C-alpha cells in the first residue's frame, strides 16, 4: 500500500482560510450536492483525470472523499501521472465533521438509505439466509441465493431491478 500524507481537518481548515490549500472532492456529484466542505471543487473519482485537476496557482492541492479510501486511490493516480498533490484529508468529510468543522448541506438533501443501498442490503441478507438454511436444513435453500444472484445479474444487464421498484414505493430515496 502506498503511503499517503493524511492532513488533519483542522490544518486543512486553517490552510483554506489562509489560501494555502485548494480542496478537491473526489466523491460523486450526488454526494457533493447533498453535503460538501465549503470551497471544495468536485472532481469525481469515477471520471478522475489528474491532468484535469483545476489549476491551483501557488496553493497546494488536497483531496478528500467520504472517509479516505477514494481520495487515496486518487492520490495513487496522481502519483502515477506525476501530478503533485499535498495529501488528503484524514478521515475525509466524516473526519471533517468529527472535528466539528462546518459543511454546506442542501436544505432538501435526502437522508436515509438509497434504493441501491437497500437492494444491496436485501440481497446480501437473503444470500446469507439461504446459506444458513441450506447448512441447517437442506441444500435446496441455495435456490434462494441463486435467485437473488440471478435478479442482480439481470439488473446489471438490463438496468432494471424489480426489487428497486419495491423500495421506491416504500419511500427509499433514489441513488
mmCIF file of C-alpha atoms in Angstrom:
data_model
loop_
_atom_site.group_PDB
_atom_site.id
_atom_site.type_symbol
_atom_site.label_atom_id
_atom_site.label_comp_id
_atom_site.label_asym_id
_atom_site.label_seq_id
_atom_site.Cartn_x
_atom_site.Cartn_y
_atom_site.Cartn_z
ATOM 1 C CA UNK A 1 0.000 0.000 0.000
ATOM 2 C CA UNK A 2 1.246 3.461 -0.872
ATOM 3 C CA UNK A 3 1.996 5.933 1.891
ATOM 4 C CA UNK A 4 -0.303 8.916 1.668
ATOM 5 C CA UNK A 5 0.037 12.080 3.641
ATOM 6 C CA UNK A 6 -3.071 12.432 5.781
ATOM 7 C CA UNK A 7 -3.639 16.011 6.818
ATOM 8 C CA UNK A 8 -5.725 16.760 9.893
ATOM 9 C CA UNK A 9 -9.043 18.505 9.157
ATOM 10 C CA UNK A 10 -8.184 21.473 11.412
ATOM 11 C CA UNK A 11 -4.956 22.041 9.457
ATOM 12 C CA UNK A 12 -6.897 21.929 6.183
ATOM 13 C CA UNK A 13 -9.432 24.423 7.540
ATOM 14 C CA UNK A 14 -6.656 26.815 8.545
ATOM 15 C CA UNK A 15 -4.960 26.343 5.172
ATOM 16 C CA UNK A 16 -8.183 27.013 3.274
ATOM 17 C CA UNK A 17 -8.777 30.203 5.255
ATOM 18 C CA UNK A 18 -5.181 31.329 4.645
ATOM 19 C CA UNK A 19 -5.344 30.451 0.933
ATOM 20 C CA UNK A 20 -2.638 27.746 1.162
ATOM 21 C CA UNK A 21 -4.819 24.829 0.014
ATOM 22 C CA UNK A 22 -7.108 24.004 -2.885
ATOM 23 C CA UNK A 23 -9.505 21.268 -1.758
ATOM 24 C CA UNK A 24 -10.695 18.721 -4.339
ATOM 25 C CA UNK A 25 -13.672 16.470 -3.523
ATOM 26 C CA UNK A 26 -13.434 13.115 -5.347
ATOM 27 C CA UNK A 27 -16.889 11.890 -4.273
ATOM 28 C CA UNK A 28 -19.709 11.590 -6.794
ATOM 29 C CA UNK A 29 -21.967 14.525 -7.818
ATOM 30 C CA UNK A 30 -24.950 13.382 -5.720
ATOM 31 C CA UNK A 31 -22.812 13.164 -2.585
ATOM 32 C CA UNK A 32 -21.303 16.580 -3.323
ATOM 33 C CA UNK A 33 -24.752 18.112 -3.894
ATOM 34 C CA UNK A 34 -26.057 16.707 -0.609
ATOM 35 C CA UNK A 35 -23.182 17.923 1.570
ATOM 36 C CA UNK A 36 -19.743 19.377 0.958
ATOM 37 C CA UNK A 37 -16.845 21.141 2.599
ATOM 38 C CA UNK A 38 -17.074 24.864 1.806
ATOM 39 C CA UNK A 39 -14.705 25.822 -1.006
ATOM 40 C CA UNK A 40 -14.166 22.271 -2.267
ATOM 41 C CA UNK A 41 -14.201 21.662 -6.016
ATOM 42 C CA UNK A 42 -15.764 18.481 -7.409
ATOM 43 C CA UNK A 43 -13.635 16.021 -9.428
ATOM 44 C CA UNK A 44 -15.426 12.643 -9.120
ATOM 45 C CA UNK A 45 -13.231 9.555 -8.905
ATOM 46 C CA UNK A 46 -15.455 7.798 -11.473
ATOM 47 C CA UNK A 47 -14.074 10.129 -14.160
ATOM 48 C CA UNK A 48 -10.953 11.363 -12.367
ATOM 49 C CA UNK A 49 -8.067 12.516 -14.517
ATOM 50 C CA UNK A 50 -5.159 14.006 -12.567
ATOM 51 C CA UNK A 51 -4.091 16.145 -15.533
ATOM 52 C CA UNK A 52 -7.524 17.815 -15.488
ATOM 53 C CA UNK A 53 -7.381 18.983 -11.885
ATOM 54 C CA UNK A 54 -8.133 22.701 -11.593
ATOM 55 C CA UNK A 55 -5.061 24.901 -11.631
ATOM 56 C CA UNK A 56 -4.423 25.924 -8.054
ATOM 57 C CA UNK A 57 -1.742 28.555 -8.580
ATOM 58 C CA UNK A 58 0.502 28.593 -5.531
ATOM 59 C CA UNK A 59 -1.998 26.681 -3.390
ATOM 60 C CA UNK A 60 -1.261 23.048 -2.555
ATOM 61 C CA UNK A 61 -3.863 20.563 -3.805
ATOM 62 C CA UNK A 62 -5.503 18.396 -1.145
ATOM 63 C CA UNK A 63 -8.031 15.672 -1.930
ATOM 64 C CA UNK A 64 -10.928 14.353 0.118
ATOM 65 C CA UNK A 65 -13.793 11.877 -0.121
ATOM 66 C CA UNK A 66 -16.186 10.374 2.415
ATOM 67 C CA UNK A 67 -13.667 8.555 4.613
ATOM 68 C CA UNK A 68 -10.308 8.451 2.801
ATOM 69 C CA UNK A 69 -10.477 5.390 0.552
ATOM 70 C CA UNK A 70 -11.363 7.074 -2.731
ATOM 71 C CA UNK A 71 -9.041 10.014 -2.123
ATOM 72 C CA UNK A 72 -6.211 7.505 -1.503
ATOM 73 C CA UNK A 73 -6.947 5.922 -4.901
ATOM 74 C CA UNK A 74 -6.967 9.381 -6.498
ATOM 75 C CA UNK A 75 -3.612 10.119 -4.840
ATOM 76 C CA UNK A 76 -2.211 6.924 -6.400
ATOM 77 C CA UNK A 77 -3.483 8.072 -9.794
ATOM 78 C CA UNK A 78 -1.879 11.495 -9.330
ATOM 79 C CA UNK A 79 1.429 9.947 -8.306
ATOM 80 C CA UNK A 80 1.371 7.602 -11.328
ATOM 81 C CA UNK A 81 0.902 10.586 -13.660
ATOM 82 C CA UNK A 82 3.388 12.842 -11.889
ATOM 83 C CA UNK A 83 0.766 15.323 -10.661
ATOM 84 C CA UNK A 84 1.792 16.857 -7.358
ATOM 85 C CA UNK A 85 -0.761 16.642 -4.567
ATOM 86 C CA UNK A 86 -0.024 17.562 -0.949
ATOM 87 C CA UNK A 87 -2.160 14.766 0.536
ATOM 88 C CA UNK A 88 -5.699 14.086 1.600
ATOM 89 C CA UNK A 89 -7.999 14.976 4.480
ATOM 90 C CA UNK A 90 -7.620 12.484 7.318
ATOM 91 C CA UNK A 91 -10.941 10.664 7.612
ATOM 92 C CA UNK A 92 -12.485 12.515 4.654
ATOM 93 C CA UNK A 93 -15.654 14.512 5.181
ATOM 94 C CA UNK A 94 -16.551 12.167 8.063
ATOM 95 C CA UNK A 95 -13.293 13.155 9.799
ATOM 96 C CA UNK A 96 -14.027 16.787 8.977
ATOM 97 C CA UNK A 97 -17.433 16.550 10.646
ATOM 98 C CA UNK A 98 -15.998 14.589 13.597
ATOM 99 C CA UNK A 99 -13.613 17.527 14.120
ATOM 100 C CA UNK A 100 -16.746 19.723 14.388
ATOM 101 C CA UNK A 101 -15.896 21.696 11.254
ATOM 102 C CA UNK A 102 -18.701 23.111 9.146
ATOM 103 C CA UNK A 103 -20.138 21.777 5.918
ATOM 104 C CA UNK A 104 -22.590 23.114 3.396
ATOM 105 C CA UNK A 105 -25.719 20.982 3.168
ATOM 106 C CA UNK A 106 -28.602 21.328 0.754
ATOM 107 C CA UNK A 107 -31.817 22.129 2.606
ATOM 108 C CA UNK A 108 -33.610 19.377 0.756
ATOM 109 C CA UNK A 109 -30.733 16.903 0.939
ATOM 110 C CA UNK A 110 -32.189 13.450 1.332
ATOM 111 C CA UNK A 111 -31.353 11.353 4.332
ATOM 112 C CA UNK A 112 -31.563 7.636 4.869
ATOM 113 C CA UNK A 113 -30.743 4.684 2.696
ATOM 114 C CA UNK A 114 -30.774 4.935 -1.091
ATOM 115 C CA UNK A 115 -32.676 2.432 -3.227
ATOM 116 C CA UNK A 116 -29.379 0.937 -4.408
ATOM 117 C CA UNK A 117 -28.172 0.520 -0.823
ATOM 118 C CA UNK A 118 -31.484 -1.083 0.164
ATOM 119 C CA UNK A 119 -31.313 -3.557 -2.742
ATOM 120 C CA UNK A 120 -27.705 -4.477 -1.854
ATOM 121 C CA UNK A 121 -28.611 -4.937 1.823
ATOM 122 C CA UNK A 122 -31.642 -7.057 0.961
ATOM 123 C CA UNK A 123 -29.681 -9.199 -1.496
ATOM 124 C CA UNK A 124 -26.833 -9.736 0.964
ATOM 125 C CA UNK A 125 -29.276 -10.684 3.712
ATOM 126 C CA UNK A 126 -31.157 -13.145 1.505
ATOM 127 C CA UNK A 127 -27.955 -14.836 0.311
ATOM 128 C CA UNK A 128 -26.754 -15.204 3.908
ATOM 129 C CA UNK A 129 -30.150 -16.609 4.934
ATOM 130 C CA UNK A 130 -30.082 -19.089 2.057
ATOM 131 C CA UNK A 131 -26.611 -20.277 3.072
ATOM 132 C CA UNK A 132 -27.642 -20.610 6.712
ATOM 133 C CA UNK A 133 -30.821 -22.502 5.878
ATOM 134 C CA UNK A 134 -29.002 -24.792 3.455
ATOM 135 C CA UNK A 135 -26.432 -25.682 6.138
ATOM 136 C CA UNK A 136 -29.083 -26.165 8.828
ATOM 137 C CA UNK A 137 -31.749 -27.958 6.798
ATOM 138 C CA UNK A 138 -31.343 -28.771 3.125
ATOM 139 C CA UNK A 139 -29.182 -27.554 0.228
ATOM 140 C CA UNK A 140 -32.396 -26.710 -1.653
ATOM 141 C CA UNK A 141 -32.336 -23.353 0.164
ATOM 142 C CA UNK A 142 -29.404 -22.374 -2.071
ATOM 143 C CA UNK A 143 -32.022 -21.809 -4.768
ATOM 144 C CA UNK A 144 -32.996 -18.628 -2.886
ATOM 145 C CA UNK A 145 -29.434 -17.304 -3.094
ATOM 146 C CA UNK A 146 -29.246 -18.301 -6.747
ATOM 147 C CA UNK A 147 -32.479 -16.445 -7.463
ATOM 148 C CA UNK A 148 -31.196 -13.293 -5.778
ATOM 149 C CA UNK A 149 -27.943 -13.535 -7.760
ATOM 150 C CA UNK A 150 -29.914 -14.023 -10.996
ATOM 151 C CA UNK A 151 -32.012 -10.922 -10.205
ATOM 152 C CA UNK A 152 -28.895 -8.808 -9.650
ATOM 153 C CA UNK A 153 -27.229 -10.147 -12.794
ATOM 154 C CA UNK A 154 -30.363 -9.386 -14.817
ATOM 155 C CA UNK A 155 -30.442 -5.885 -13.323
ATOM 156 C CA UNK A 156 -26.820 -5.261 -14.297
ATOM 157 C CA UNK A 157 -27.534 -6.171 -17.931
ATOM 158 C CA UNK A 158 -30.919 -4.510 -18.360
ATOM 159 C CA UNK A 159 -30.732 -1.586 -15.952
ATOM 160 C CA UNK A 160 -33.997 -2.688 -14.352
ATOM 161 C CA UNK A 161 -34.194 -4.317 -10.943
ATOM 162 C CA UNK A 162 -37.628 -5.463 -9.745
ATOM 163 C CA UNK A 163 -36.586 -5.003 -6.118
ATOM 164 C CA UNK A 164 -35.732 -1.339 -6.749
ATOM 165 C CA UNK A 165 -39.365 -0.683 -7.724
ATOM 166 C CA UNK A 166 -40.475 -2.124 -4.398
ATOM 167 C CA UNK A 167 -38.013 0.005 -2.427
ATOM 168 C CA UNK A 168 -39.002 3.131 -4.405
ATOM 169 C CA UNK A 169 -42.645 2.549 -3.409
ATOM 170 C CA UNK A 170 -41.532 2.128 0.214
ATOM 171 C CA UNK A 171 -40.049 5.620 0.119
ATOM 172 C CA UNK A 172 -36.337 4.949 -0.172
ATOM 173 C CA UNK A 173 -34.534 7.753 -1.930
ATOM 174 C CA UNK A 174 -33.100 7.440 -5.445
ATOM 175 C CA UNK A 175 -29.367 6.693 -5.599
#
